[in-house]
């Protein structure tokens, strides 16, 4: 794509509303047609993102983003959990994948596994905390624990109840497993991560769920009968249900981050709501909320720490069509749809228009089917089915209660 056309596209994506707050973005790479990491930098900056989460520790990305000031979360896939229980393996991995890029690349967090507890795999879940502890111990021994935290991401399927939000609680069968993980977060001052997708609630019951409620559009909302708090969007209700679940176990002050949330711009015939228009409303309105520094009804003074999913459409992801169409950008760097936002730096100066991306690097090192980074993310993608089953079922329960209040 030539430069003027690319700039035109970016102006269309980033217009109308200025952003002055940190936004996080998930940068997945299950694709064979993405721009080189060097040409991804201006795209990240164009949406005002200062934090990036990888599903691996791709050396090409980490090298490219050196001295940019962008904060990085790197990840260990589920297939690494058993191995990472060995302190020597954890230390070797950190030396090669974290320490080697510091301080030029600002790596601030390591996620160990993804949605592990809702796989219902006891052997996998049994490795989670020991792996997290081993990785943290390695960071301590290398003198990096003050600048790099350790955590893991959970699906909303860890909740056993979510309505009303004030009655949010973890699944009873997971309490004994999740409590020591929460203790680890308190001890290490690391955040609790949740992947939250209101889209799945709408997809599961489009005739009953208010589309405006899930897309942050004007609507009458609902009132939590126990707390008397008013909710005008589903994501905030989901977040507060997690806050309530944490508080119910005695972890009221634990930091909560939303490690994934987004909306697909395309789907199969049975994937209701997966359109460019709805994706624009969801992500555009979400970014405006993040920019406004507005907290949830239960935590009005807490900034939203949210990572949008995802940076690119990824053509090799398995599963339904929606899985390949969560990106804000197409592989050629053009917007998947207009967000109606304008990115600005912390100094409130407009970010320069991105330069057009180069053609994808087709060398073996950038092949999504090769290398240690790709396998980790591919493993994580296999959680898609579990995400539908667990998150969908929990959210449908919430939705039916919400709708009953509106009637």
mmCIF file of C-alpha atoms in Angstrom:
data_model
loop_
_atom_site.group_PDB
_atom_site.id
_atom_site.type_symbol
_atom_site.label_atom_id
_atom_site.label_comp_id
_atom_site.label_asym_id
_atom_site.label_seq_id
_atom_site.Cartn_x
_atom_site.Cartn_y
_atom_site.Cartn_z
ATOM 1 C CA UNK A 1 0.000 0.000 0.000
ATOM 2 C CA UNK A 2 1.465 3.397 -0.900
ATOM 3 C CA UNK A 3 2.152 5.946 1.837
ATOM 4 C CA UNK A 4 -0.599 8.453 1.094
ATOM 5 C CA UNK A 5 -3.270 5.768 1.005
ATOM 6 C CA UNK A 6 -1.998 4.206 4.208
ATOM 7 C CA UNK A 7 -2.048 7.619 5.917
ATOM 8 C CA UNK A 8 -5.592 8.169 4.664
ATOM 9 C CA UNK A 9 -6.675 4.879 6.201
ATOM 10 C CA UNK A 10 -5.060 5.718 9.550
ATOM 11 C CA UNK A 11 -6.740 9.116 9.637
ATOM 12 C CA UNK A 12 -10.044 7.336 9.069
ATOM 13 C CA UNK A 13 -9.339 4.941 11.914
ATOM 14 C CA UNK A 14 -8.152 7.551 14.380
ATOM 15 C CA UNK A 15 -10.501 10.517 14.241
ATOM 16 C CA UNK A 16 -12.817 12.633 16.372
ATOM 17 C CA UNK A 17 -11.873 11.782 19.958
ATOM 18 C CA UNK A 18 -8.469 12.349 21.522
ATOM 19 C CA UNK A 19 -6.782 9.772 23.744
ATOM 20 C CA UNK A 20 -4.555 10.804 26.632
ATOM 21 C CA UNK A 21 -4.501 7.618 28.698
ATOM 22 C CA UNK A 22 -2.484 4.426 28.434
ATOM 23 C CA UNK A 23 -4.064 1.694 26.364
ATOM 24 C CA UNK A 24 -2.924 -1.914 26.251
ATOM 25 C CA UNK A 25 -3.044 -4.037 23.100
ATOM 26 C CA UNK A 26 -2.625 -7.769 22.510
ATOM 27 C CA UNK A 27 -0.165 -8.507 19.700
ATOM 28 C CA UNK A 28 -0.779 -12.025 18.406
ATOM 29 C CA UNK A 29 1.035 -13.438 15.403
ATOM 30 C CA UNK A 30 -0.753 -16.562 14.203
ATOM 31 C CA UNK A 31 -0.566 -15.384 10.609
ATOM 32 C CA UNK A 32 1.728 -15.554 7.589
ATOM 33 C CA UNK A 33 1.065 -12.068 6.233
ATOM 34 C CA UNK A 34 1.788 -9.597 9.056
ATOM 35 C CA UNK A 35 4.078 -6.576 8.717
ATOM 36 C CA UNK A 36 7.555 -6.746 10.218
ATOM 37 C CA UNK A 37 7.811 -5.715 13.888
ATOM 38 C CA UNK A 38 9.629 -2.515 12.919
ATOM 39 C CA UNK A 39 6.569 -1.450 10.939
ATOM 40 C CA UNK A 40 4.210 -2.399 13.734
ATOM 41 C CA UNK A 41 5.645 0.289 16.013
ATOM 42 C CA UNK A 42 3.816 3.227 14.338
ATOM 43 C CA UNK A 43 0.563 1.256 14.346
ATOM 44 C CA UNK A 44 0.830 0.684 18.094
ATOM 45 C CA UNK A 45 1.540 4.361 18.638
ATOM 46 C CA UNK A 46 -1.277 5.424 16.307
ATOM 47 C CA UNK A 47 -3.907 3.995 18.679
ATOM 48 C CA UNK A 48 -2.257 5.548 21.721
ATOM 49 C CA UNK A 49 -1.101 2.191 23.100
ATOM 50 C CA UNK A 50 1.832 2.279 25.497
ATOM 51 C CA UNK A 51 1.520 -1.324 26.678
ATOM 52 C CA UNK A 52 1.751 -4.473 24.539
ATOM 53 C CA UNK A 53 1.070 -8.065 25.528
ATOM 54 C CA UNK A 54 2.697 -10.862 23.560
ATOM 55 C CA UNK A 55 1.710 -14.525 23.630
ATOM 56 C CA UNK A 56 5.361 -15.497 23.553
ATOM 57 C CA UNK A 57 8.709 -13.689 23.825
ATOM 58 C CA UNK A 58 9.366 -13.112 20.138
ATOM 59 C CA UNK A 59 12.958 -11.857 19.844
ATOM 60 C CA UNK A 60 12.243 -9.906 16.641
ATOM 61 C CA UNK A 61 9.470 -7.941 18.353
ATOM 62 C CA UNK A 62 11.447 -7.323 21.536
ATOM 63 C CA UNK A 63 14.461 -6.094 19.544
ATOM 64 C CA UNK A 64 12.347 -3.876 17.287
ATOM 65 C CA UNK A 65 10.651 -2.119 20.214
ATOM 66 C CA UNK A 66 13.905 -1.325 22.015
ATOM 67 C CA UNK A 67 14.082 2.291 23.231
ATOM 68 C CA UNK A 68 10.464 3.018 22.275
ATOM 69 C CA UNK A 69 9.242 3.246 25.884
ATOM 70 C CA UNK A 70 6.470 0.742 25.188
ATOM 71 C CA UNK A 71 5.881 -1.600 28.139
ATOM 72 C CA UNK A 72 5.824 -5.307 27.330
ATOM 73 C CA UNK A 73 4.209 -8.354 28.847
ATOM 74 C CA UNK A 74 5.793 -11.561 27.568
ATOM 75 C CA UNK A 75 4.219 -14.975 27.954
ATOM 76 C CA UNK A 76 4.978 -18.609 28.650
ATOM 77 C CA UNK A 77 2.438 -20.887 26.921
ATOM 78 C CA UNK A 78 0.607 -23.639 28.725
ATOM 79 C CA UNK A 79 2.954 -26.230 27.282
ATOM 80 C CA UNK A 80 5.819 -24.695 29.296
ATOM 81 C CA UNK A 81 4.203 -25.055 32.737
ATOM 82 C CA UNK A 82 5.606 -28.451 33.696
ATOM 83 C CA UNK A 83 9.097 -27.496 32.559
ATOM 84 C CA UNK A 84 9.068 -24.133 34.353
ATOM 85 C CA UNK A 85 8.655 -25.813 37.740
ATOM 86 C CA UNK A 86 12.382 -26.470 37.503
ATOM 87 C CA UNK A 87 14.149 -23.341 38.860
ATOM 88 C CA UNK A 88 17.095 -23.850 36.517
ATOM 89 C CA UNK A 89 14.816 -23.977 33.469
ATOM 90 C CA UNK A 90 12.966 -20.872 34.631
ATOM 91 C CA UNK A 91 16.215 -18.995 35.171
ATOM 92 C CA UNK A 92 17.565 -20.013 31.764
ATOM 93 C CA UNK A 93 14.346 -18.905 30.052
ATOM 94 C CA UNK A 94 14.389 -15.518 31.774
ATOM 95 C CA UNK A 95 18.030 -14.935 30.910
ATOM 96 C CA UNK A 96 17.362 -15.633 27.227
ATOM 97 C CA UNK A 97 13.916 -14.082 26.839
ATOM 98 C CA UNK A 98 13.776 -11.226 29.353
ATOM 99 C CA UNK A 99 17.135 -10.199 30.773
ATOM 100 C CA UNK A 100 18.767 -10.195 27.340
ATOM 101 C CA UNK A 101 16.486 -7.331 26.207
ATOM 102 C CA UNK A 102 16.538 -5.202 29.345
ATOM 103 C CA UNK A 103 16.709 -2.292 29.843
ATOM 104 C CA UNK A 104 16.364 -1.194 26.208
ATOM 105 C CA UNK A 105 13.060 -3.031 25.843
ATOM 106 C CA UNK A 106 10.783 -2.290 28.769
ATOM 107 C CA UNK A 107 9.603 -5.769 29.791
ATOM 108 C CA UNK A 108 7.506 -5.366 32.943
ATOM 109 C CA UNK A 109 5.494 -8.578 33.257
ATOM 110 C CA UNK A 110 5.537 -12.311 32.498
ATOM 111 C CA UNK A 111 2.286 -14.240 32.156
ATOM 112 C CA UNK A 112 2.617 -17.931 32.941
ATOM 113 C CA UNK A 113 -0.081 -19.914 31.104
ATOM 114 C CA UNK A 114 -3.448 -18.746 29.837
ATOM 115 C CA UNK A 115 -6.923 -19.702 31.140
ATOM 116 C CA UNK A 116 -5.376 -22.787 32.744
ATOM 117 C CA UNK A 117 -7.959 -23.326 35.499
ATOM 118 C CA UNK A 118 -10.894 -23.610 33.097
ATOM 119 C CA UNK A 119 -9.332 -26.366 31.016
ATOM 120 C CA UNK A 120 -10.437 -28.827 33.708
ATOM 121 C CA UNK A 121 -7.025 -30.469 33.376
ATOM 122 C CA UNK A 122 -5.791 -31.217 36.902
ATOM 123 C CA UNK A 123 -2.278 -32.064 35.738
ATOM 124 C CA UNK A 124 -2.023 -28.701 33.997
ATOM 125 C CA UNK A 125 -3.607 -26.678 36.793
ATOM 126 C CA UNK A 126 -1.391 -28.435 39.317
ATOM 127 C CA UNK A 127 1.667 -27.058 37.520
ATOM 128 C CA UNK A 128 0.438 -23.457 37.394
ATOM 129 C CA UNK A 129 1.370 -22.051 40.804
ATOM 130 C CA UNK A 130 4.678 -23.964 41.073
ATOM 131 C CA UNK A 131 5.639 -22.571 37.645
ATOM 132 C CA UNK A 132 4.682 -19.023 38.676
ATOM 133 C CA UNK A 133 6.673 -19.351 41.901
ATOM 134 C CA UNK A 134 9.681 -20.771 40.074
ATOM 135 C CA UNK A 135 9.681 -17.939 37.529
ATOM 136 C CA UNK A 136 9.395 -15.352 40.300
ATOM 137 C CA UNK A 137 12.214 -16.958 42.273
ATOM 138 C CA UNK A 138 14.398 -16.824 39.180
ATOM 139 C CA UNK A 139 13.616 -13.124 38.813
ATOM 140 C CA UNK A 140 14.588 -12.573 42.449
ATOM 141 C CA UNK A 141 17.865 -14.425 41.988
ATOM 142 C CA UNK A 142 18.639 -12.333 38.907
ATOM 143 C CA UNK A 143 17.707 -9.099 40.676
ATOM 144 C CA UNK A 144 14.800 -8.420 38.317
ATOM 145 C CA UNK A 145 11.792 -8.972 40.592
ATOM 146 C CA UNK A 146 11.329 -5.250 41.312
ATOM 147 C CA UNK A 147 10.854 -4.418 37.644
ATOM 148 C CA UNK A 148 9.223 -7.582 36.255
ATOM 149 C CA UNK A 149 6.101 -9.128 37.800
ATOM 150 C CA UNK A 150 4.655 -12.624 37.327
ATOM 151 C CA UNK A 151 0.995 -13.472 36.800
ATOM 152 C CA UNK A 152 -1.404 -15.650 34.787
ATOM 153 C CA UNK A 153 -4.595 -14.898 32.845
ATOM 154 C CA UNK A 154 -7.977 -16.464 33.695
ATOM 155 C CA UNK A 155 -11.237 -16.669 31.785
ATOM 156 C CA UNK A 156 -14.465 -15.480 33.413
ATOM 157 C CA UNK A 157 -15.282 -19.156 33.682
ATOM 158 C CA UNK A 158 -13.480 -19.142 37.055
ATOM 159 C CA UNK A 159 -16.601 -17.446 38.450
ATOM 160 C CA UNK A 160 -19.358 -19.605 39.840
ATOM 161 C CA UNK A 161 -21.783 -16.680 40.155
ATOM 162 C CA UNK A 162 -21.745 -13.233 38.608
ATOM 163 C CA UNK A 163 -25.211 -11.776 39.269
ATOM 164 C CA UNK A 164 -25.727 -9.408 40.789
ATOM 165 C CA UNK A 165 -22.154 -8.120 40.423
ATOM 166 C CA UNK A 166 -21.931 -7.588 44.172
ATOM 167 C CA UNK A 167 -22.541 -11.330 44.654
ATOM 168 C CA UNK A 168 -19.721 -12.398 42.346
ATOM 169 C CA UNK A 169 -17.962 -15.521 43.586
ATOM 170 C CA UNK A 170 -15.413 -18.031 42.335
ATOM 171 C CA UNK A 171 -16.444 -21.560 41.463
ATOM 172 C CA UNK A 172 -16.458 -23.643 44.623
ATOM 173 C CA UNK A 173 -14.366 -26.355 43.013
ATOM 174 C CA UNK A 174 -11.666 -23.777 42.182
ATOM 175 C CA UNK A 175 -11.460 -21.945 45.510
ATOM 176 C CA UNK A 176 -8.795 -24.224 46.995
ATOM 177 C CA UNK A 177 -6.738 -23.878 43.820
ATOM 178 C CA UNK A 178 -7.163 -20.169 43.264
ATOM 179 C CA UNK A 179 -6.627 -18.998 46.859
ATOM 180 C CA UNK A 180 -2.886 -19.786 46.948
ATOM 181 C CA UNK A 181 -2.553 -18.049 43.575
ATOM 182 C CA UNK A 182 -4.158 -14.964 45.100
ATOM 183 C CA UNK A 183 -1.736 -15.230 48.027
ATOM 184 C CA UNK A 184 1.092 -15.250 45.480
ATOM 185 C CA UNK A 185 -0.248 -12.039 43.913
ATOM 186 C CA UNK A 186 -0.381 -10.336 47.319
ATOM 187 C CA UNK A 187 3.129 -11.492 48.202
ATOM 188 C CA UNK A 188 4.639 -10.374 44.888
ATOM 189 C CA UNK A 189 2.414 -7.305 44.296
ATOM 190 C CA UNK A 190 1.393 -8.624 40.890
ATOM 191 C CA UNK A 191 -2.000 -8.114 39.186
ATOM 192 C CA UNK A 192 -4.827 -10.634 38.832
ATOM 193 C CA UNK A 193 -5.686 -10.998 35.130
ATOM 194 C CA UNK A 194 -9.093 -11.737 33.616
ATOM 195 C CA UNK A 195 -10.095 -12.200 29.963
ATOM 196 C CA UNK A 196 -13.590 -10.737 29.576
ATOM 197 C CA UNK A 197 -15.728 -10.916 26.425
ATOM 198 C CA UNK A 198 -19.270 -9.498 26.517
ATOM 199 C CA UNK A 199 -19.420 -10.588 22.863
ATOM 200 C CA UNK A 200 -19.875 -14.221 23.918
ATOM 201 C CA UNK A 201 -22.928 -13.337 25.990
ATOM 202 C CA UNK A 202 -24.514 -11.598 23.008
ATOM 203 C CA UNK A 203 -23.523 -14.364 20.598
ATOM 204 C CA UNK A 204 -25.098 -16.968 22.851
ATOM 205 C CA UNK A 205 -28.439 -15.191 23.179
ATOM 206 C CA UNK A 206 -28.809 -12.306 20.704
ATOM 207 C CA UNK A 207 -32.600 -12.098 21.003
ATOM 208 C CA UNK A 208 -32.500 -11.632 24.760
ATOM 209 C CA UNK A 209 -29.356 -9.566 25.280
ATOM 210 C CA UNK A 210 -29.474 -5.806 24.746
ATOM 211 C CA UNK A 211 -26.900 -4.982 22.076
ATOM 212 C CA UNK A 212 -26.642 -1.415 23.398
ATOM 213 C CA UNK A 213 -25.795 -2.775 26.854
ATOM 214 C CA UNK A 214 -22.852 -4.810 25.553
ATOM 215 C CA UNK A 215 -21.600 -2.120 23.122
ATOM 216 C CA UNK A 216 -21.456 0.778 25.650
ATOM 217 C CA UNK A 217 -24.262 2.519 23.791
ATOM 218 C CA UNK A 218 -26.903 4.650 25.582
ATOM 219 C CA UNK A 219 -29.367 2.413 27.452
ATOM 220 C CA UNK A 220 -31.316 2.413 30.705
ATOM 221 C CA UNK A 221 -28.940 -0.093 32.273
ATOM 222 C CA UNK A 222 -29.561 -2.176 35.369
ATOM 223 C CA UNK A 223 -29.308 -1.647 39.114
ATOM 224 C CA UNK A 224 -27.626 -4.145 41.419
ATOM 225 C CA UNK A 225 -30.374 -4.783 44.009
ATOM 226 C CA UNK A 226 -27.843 -5.473 46.768
ATOM 227 C CA UNK A 227 -25.414 -2.581 46.263
ATOM 228 C CA UNK A 228 -27.825 -0.192 44.495
ATOM 229 C CA UNK A 229 -25.076 0.501 41.977
ATOM 230 C CA UNK A 230 -26.136 1.311 38.409
ATOM 231 C CA UNK A 231 -24.555 -0.446 35.418
ATOM 232 C CA UNK A 232 -24.908 0.788 31.856
ATOM 233 C CA UNK A 233 -22.620 -1.791 30.237
ATOM 234 C CA UNK A 234 -21.890 -5.487 30.630
ATOM 235 C CA UNK A 235 -18.098 -5.248 30.835
ATOM 236 C CA UNK A 236 -18.248 -3.136 34.000
ATOM 237 C CA UNK A 237 -20.713 -5.621 35.503
ATOM 238 C CA UNK A 238 -18.288 -8.433 34.690
ATOM 239 C CA UNK A 239 -15.319 -6.576 36.166
ATOM 240 C CA UNK A 240 -17.185 -5.769 39.369
ATOM 241 C CA UNK A 241 -18.304 -9.381 39.695
ATOM 242 C CA UNK A 242 -14.601 -10.303 39.739
ATOM 243 C CA UNK A 243 -13.870 -7.583 42.300
ATOM 244 C CA UNK A 244 -16.665 -8.992 44.466
ATOM 245 C CA UNK A 245 -15.327 -12.537 44.082
ATOM 246 C CA UNK A 246 -11.873 -11.375 45.171
ATOM 247 C CA UNK A 247 -13.334 -9.491 48.133
ATOM 248 C CA UNK A 248 -15.369 -12.524 49.209
ATOM 249 C CA UNK A 249 -12.110 -14.431 49.728
ATOM 250 C CA UNK A 250 -10.450 -11.546 51.537
ATOM 251 C CA UNK A 251 -8.536 -9.967 48.625
ATOM 252 C CA UNK A 252 -10.369 -6.672 48.327
ATOM 253 C CA UNK A 253 -7.243 -4.637 47.549
ATOM 254 C CA UNK A 254 -5.790 -6.914 44.877
ATOM 255 C CA UNK A 255 -5.003 -5.170 41.599
ATOM 256 C CA UNK A 256 -7.162 -6.351 38.688
ATOM 257 C CA UNK A 257 -6.257 -6.055 34.995
ATOM 258 C CA UNK A 258 -8.405 -7.051 32.014
ATOM 259 C CA UNK A 259 -5.875 -8.933 29.906
ATOM 260 C CA UNK A 260 -8.190 -9.470 26.929
ATOM 261 C CA UNK A 261 -11.416 -7.968 25.672
ATOM 262 C CA UNK A 262 -12.596 -7.217 22.174
ATOM 263 C CA UNK A 263 -15.193 -7.727 19.467
ATOM 264 C CA UNK A 264 -14.854 -9.490 16.082
ATOM 265 C CA UNK A 265 -15.580 -7.601 12.874
ATOM 266 C CA UNK A 266 -16.566 -10.744 10.972
ATOM 267 C CA UNK A 267 -18.007 -14.154 11.842
ATOM 268 C CA UNK A 268 -19.839 -17.211 10.597
ATOM 269 C CA UNK A 269 -23.589 -17.216 10.008
ATOM 270 C CA UNK A 270 -24.251 -18.418 13.547
ATOM 271 C CA UNK A 271 -21.989 -15.766 15.106
ATOM 272 C CA UNK A 272 -24.486 -13.001 15.751
ATOM 273 C CA UNK A 273 -23.183 -9.473 16.058
ATOM 274 C CA UNK A 274 -19.769 -10.064 14.481
ATOM 275 C CA UNK A 275 -19.777 -7.016 12.190
ATOM 276 C CA UNK A 276 -17.462 -4.049 11.537
ATOM 277 C CA UNK A 277 -20.129 -1.686 12.882
ATOM 278 C CA UNK A 278 -20.409 -3.495 16.221
ATOM 279 C CA UNK A 279 -16.639 -3.938 16.524
ATOM 280 C CA UNK A 280 -16.217 -0.207 15.936
ATOM 281 C CA UNK A 281 -18.749 0.623 18.647
ATOM 282 C CA UNK A 282 -17.346 -1.834 21.182
ATOM 283 C CA UNK A 283 -13.661 -1.006 20.810
ATOM 284 C CA UNK A 284 -14.165 2.677 20.055
ATOM 285 C CA UNK A 285 -16.412 3.206 23.084
ATOM 286 C CA UNK A 286 -14.119 1.070 25.240
ATOM 287 C CA UNK A 287 -11.080 3.176 24.360
ATOM 288 C CA UNK A 288 -13.059 6.333 25.111
ATOM 289 C CA UNK A 289 -13.908 4.912 28.553
ATOM 290 C CA UNK A 290 -10.259 4.077 29.213
ATOM 291 C CA UNK A 291 -9.314 7.599 28.126
ATOM 292 C CA UNK A 292 -11.869 9.162 30.474
ATOM 293 C CA UNK A 293 -10.184 7.441 33.440
ATOM 294 C CA UNK A 294 -13.605 6.349 34.591
ATOM 295 C CA UNK A 295 -13.615 3.407 36.950
ATOM 296 C CA UNK A 296 -16.371 0.849 37.430
ATOM 297 C CA UNK A 297 -19.342 1.525 39.739
ATOM 298 C CA UNK A 298 -17.715 -0.591 42.457
ATOM 299 C CA UNK A 299 -14.257 0.955 41.950
ATOM 300 C CA UNK A 300 -14.948 4.467 40.586
ATOM 301 C CA UNK A 301 -11.516 5.807 41.519
ATOM 302 C CA UNK A 302 -9.489 2.976 39.994
ATOM 303 C CA UNK A 303 -8.113 3.435 36.491
ATOM 304 C CA UNK A 304 -9.094 0.772 34.001
ATOM 305 C CA UNK A 305 -6.136 -1.443 33.119
ATOM 306 C CA UNK A 306 -7.369 -3.046 29.918
ATOM 307 C CA UNK A 307 -5.678 -4.776 26.984
ATOM 308 C CA UNK A 308 -7.726 -4.718 23.787
ATOM 309 C CA UNK A 309 -7.767 -7.912 21.720
ATOM 310 C CA UNK A 310 -6.210 -7.641 19.212
ATOM 311 C CA UNK A 311 -3.792 -5.648 17.082
ATOM 312 C CA UNK A 312 -4.175 -7.680 13.860
ATOM 313 C CA UNK A 313 -6.563 -10.056 12.154
ATOM 314 C CA UNK A 314 -4.695 -13.386 12.217
ATOM 315 C CA UNK A 315 -5.408 -15.590 9.218
ATOM 316 C CA UNK A 316 -4.004 -18.855 10.601
ATOM 317 C CA UNK A 317 -5.919 -18.977 13.878
ATOM 318 C CA UNK A 318 -8.074 -22.102 14.237
ATOM 319 C CA UNK A 319 -11.751 -22.065 15.115
ATOM 320 C CA UNK A 320 -14.722 -20.081 13.812
ATOM 321 C CA UNK A 321 -14.321 -17.118 11.474
ATOM 322 C CA UNK A 322 -14.564 -14.640 14.353
ATOM 323 C CA UNK A 323 -11.270 -15.919 15.790
ATOM 324 C CA UNK A 324 -9.459 -14.588 12.734
ATOM 325 C CA UNK A 325 -11.158 -11.188 12.802
ATOM 326 C CA UNK A 326 -10.587 -9.516 16.170
ATOM 327 C CA UNK A 327 -7.910 -7.168 14.844
ATOM 328 C CA UNK A 328 -8.010 -3.395 14.816
ATOM 329 C CA UNK A 329 -5.802 -3.639 11.738
ATOM 330 C CA UNK A 330 -5.678 -5.799 8.654
ATOM 331 C CA UNK A 331 -2.339 -7.464 7.856
ATOM 332 C CA UNK A 332 -1.463 -4.736 5.334
ATOM 333 C CA UNK A 333 -1.658 -2.144 8.111
ATOM 334 C CA UNK A 334 -4.937 -0.593 7.037
ATOM 335 C CA UNK A 335 -7.715 -0.290 9.646
ATOM 336 C CA UNK A 336 -10.190 -3.145 9.861
ATOM 337 C CA UNK A 337 -12.772 -0.399 10.576
ATOM 338 C CA UNK A 338 -12.805 3.182 11.830
ATOM 339 C CA UNK A 339 -12.599 3.534 15.617
ATOM 340 C CA UNK A 340 -13.506 7.212 15.716
ATOM 341 C CA UNK A 341 -10.594 8.089 17.988
ATOM 342 C CA UNK A 342 -7.487 10.240 17.758
ATOM 343 C CA UNK A 343 -4.345 9.122 19.519
ATOM 344 C CA UNK A 344 -2.211 11.656 21.336
ATOM 345 C CA UNK A 345 0.885 11.374 23.431
ATOM 346 C CA UNK A 346 1.033 12.095 27.140
ATOM 347 C CA UNK A 347 2.044 15.634 26.210
ATOM 348 C CA UNK A 348 -1.221 15.942 24.255
ATOM 349 C CA UNK A 349 0.499 16.248 20.898
ATOM 350 C CA UNK A 350 -0.866 14.304 18.000
ATOM 351 C CA UNK A 351 1.058 11.158 17.095
ATOM 352 C CA UNK A 352 2.544 11.278 13.603
ATOM 353 C CA UNK A 353 0.868 9.233 10.927
ATOM 354 C CA UNK A 354 2.388 5.764 10.647
ATOM 355 C CA UNK A 355 4.581 4.835 7.730
ATOM 356 C CA UNK A 356 3.325 2.021 5.524
ATOM 357 C CA UNK A 357 4.429 -1.429 6.655
ATOM 358 C CA UNK A 358 6.931 -3.393 4.658
ATOM 359 C CA UNK A 359 6.047 -6.700 3.123
ATOM 360 C CA UNK A 360 6.011 -9.547 5.685
ATOM 361 C CA UNK A 361 9.317 -11.215 6.445
ATOM 362 C CA UNK A 362 9.019 -14.678 4.953
ATOM 363 C CA UNK A 363 12.215 -15.991 6.501
ATOM 364 C CA UNK A 364 11.910 -19.107 8.644
ATOM 365 C CA UNK A 365 12.388 -17.098 11.826
ATOM 366 C CA UNK A 366 9.175 -15.198 11.180
ATOM 367 C CA UNK A 367 7.138 -18.217 10.144
ATOM 368 C CA UNK A 368 4.216 -18.521 12.603
ATOM 369 C CA UNK A 369 4.511 -22.273 12.417
ATOM 370 C CA UNK A 370 8.134 -22.320 13.541
ATOM 371 C CA UNK A 371 10.055 -21.120 16.564
ATOM 372 C CA UNK A 372 9.394 -21.307 20.286
ATOM 373 C CA UNK A 373 7.172 -18.220 20.298
ATOM 374 C CA UNK A 374 4.578 -19.510 17.861
ATOM 375 C CA UNK A 375 3.965 -22.805 19.584
ATOM 376 C CA UNK A 376 3.115 -21.053 22.815
ATOM 377 C CA UNK A 377 0.446 -18.891 21.214
ATOM 378 C CA UNK A 378 -0.940 -21.776 19.159
ATOM 379 C CA UNK A 379 -1.334 -23.688 22.396
ATOM 380 C CA UNK A 380 -3.175 -20.765 23.916
ATOM 381 C CA UNK A 381 -5.485 -20.606 20.909
ATOM 382 C CA UNK A 382 -6.680 -24.110 21.689
ATOM 383 C CA UNK A 383 -8.409 -22.558 24.684
ATOM 384 C CA UNK A 384 -10.987 -21.013 22.364
ATOM 385 C CA UNK A 385 -13.414 -23.900 22.797
ATOM 386 C CA UNK A 386 -13.068 -23.717 26.553
ATOM 387 C CA UNK A 387 -13.639 -19.960 26.385
ATOM 388 C CA UNK A 388 -16.930 -20.479 24.573
ATOM 389 C CA UNK A 389 -18.094 -23.234 26.905
ATOM 390 C CA UNK A 390 -17.182 -21.691 30.235
ATOM 391 C CA UNK A 391 -17.455 -17.964 29.645
ATOM 392 C CA UNK A 392 -20.552 -18.379 27.520
ATOM 393 C CA UNK A 393 -22.411 -20.413 30.129
ATOM 394 C CA UNK A 394 -21.525 -18.081 32.976
ATOM 395 C CA UNK A 395 -22.438 -14.971 31.008
ATOM 396 C CA UNK A 396 -25.755 -16.387 29.851
ATOM 397 C CA UNK A 397 -26.781 -16.784 33.472
ATOM 398 C CA UNK A 398 -25.846 -13.158 34.053
ATOM 399 C CA UNK A 399 -27.666 -11.996 30.941
ATOM 400 C CA UNK A 400 -30.980 -13.626 31.783
ATOM 401 C CA UNK A 401 -30.946 -11.987 35.211
ATOM 402 C CA UNK A 402 -30.072 -8.620 33.697
ATOM 403 C CA UNK A 403 -32.869 -8.870 31.199
ATOM 404 C CA UNK A 404 -35.350 -9.820 33.898
ATOM 405 C CA UNK A 405 -34.588 -6.505 35.627
ATOM 406 C CA UNK A 406 -35.208 -4.588 32.424
ATOM 407 C CA UNK A 407 -38.627 -6.119 31.878
#
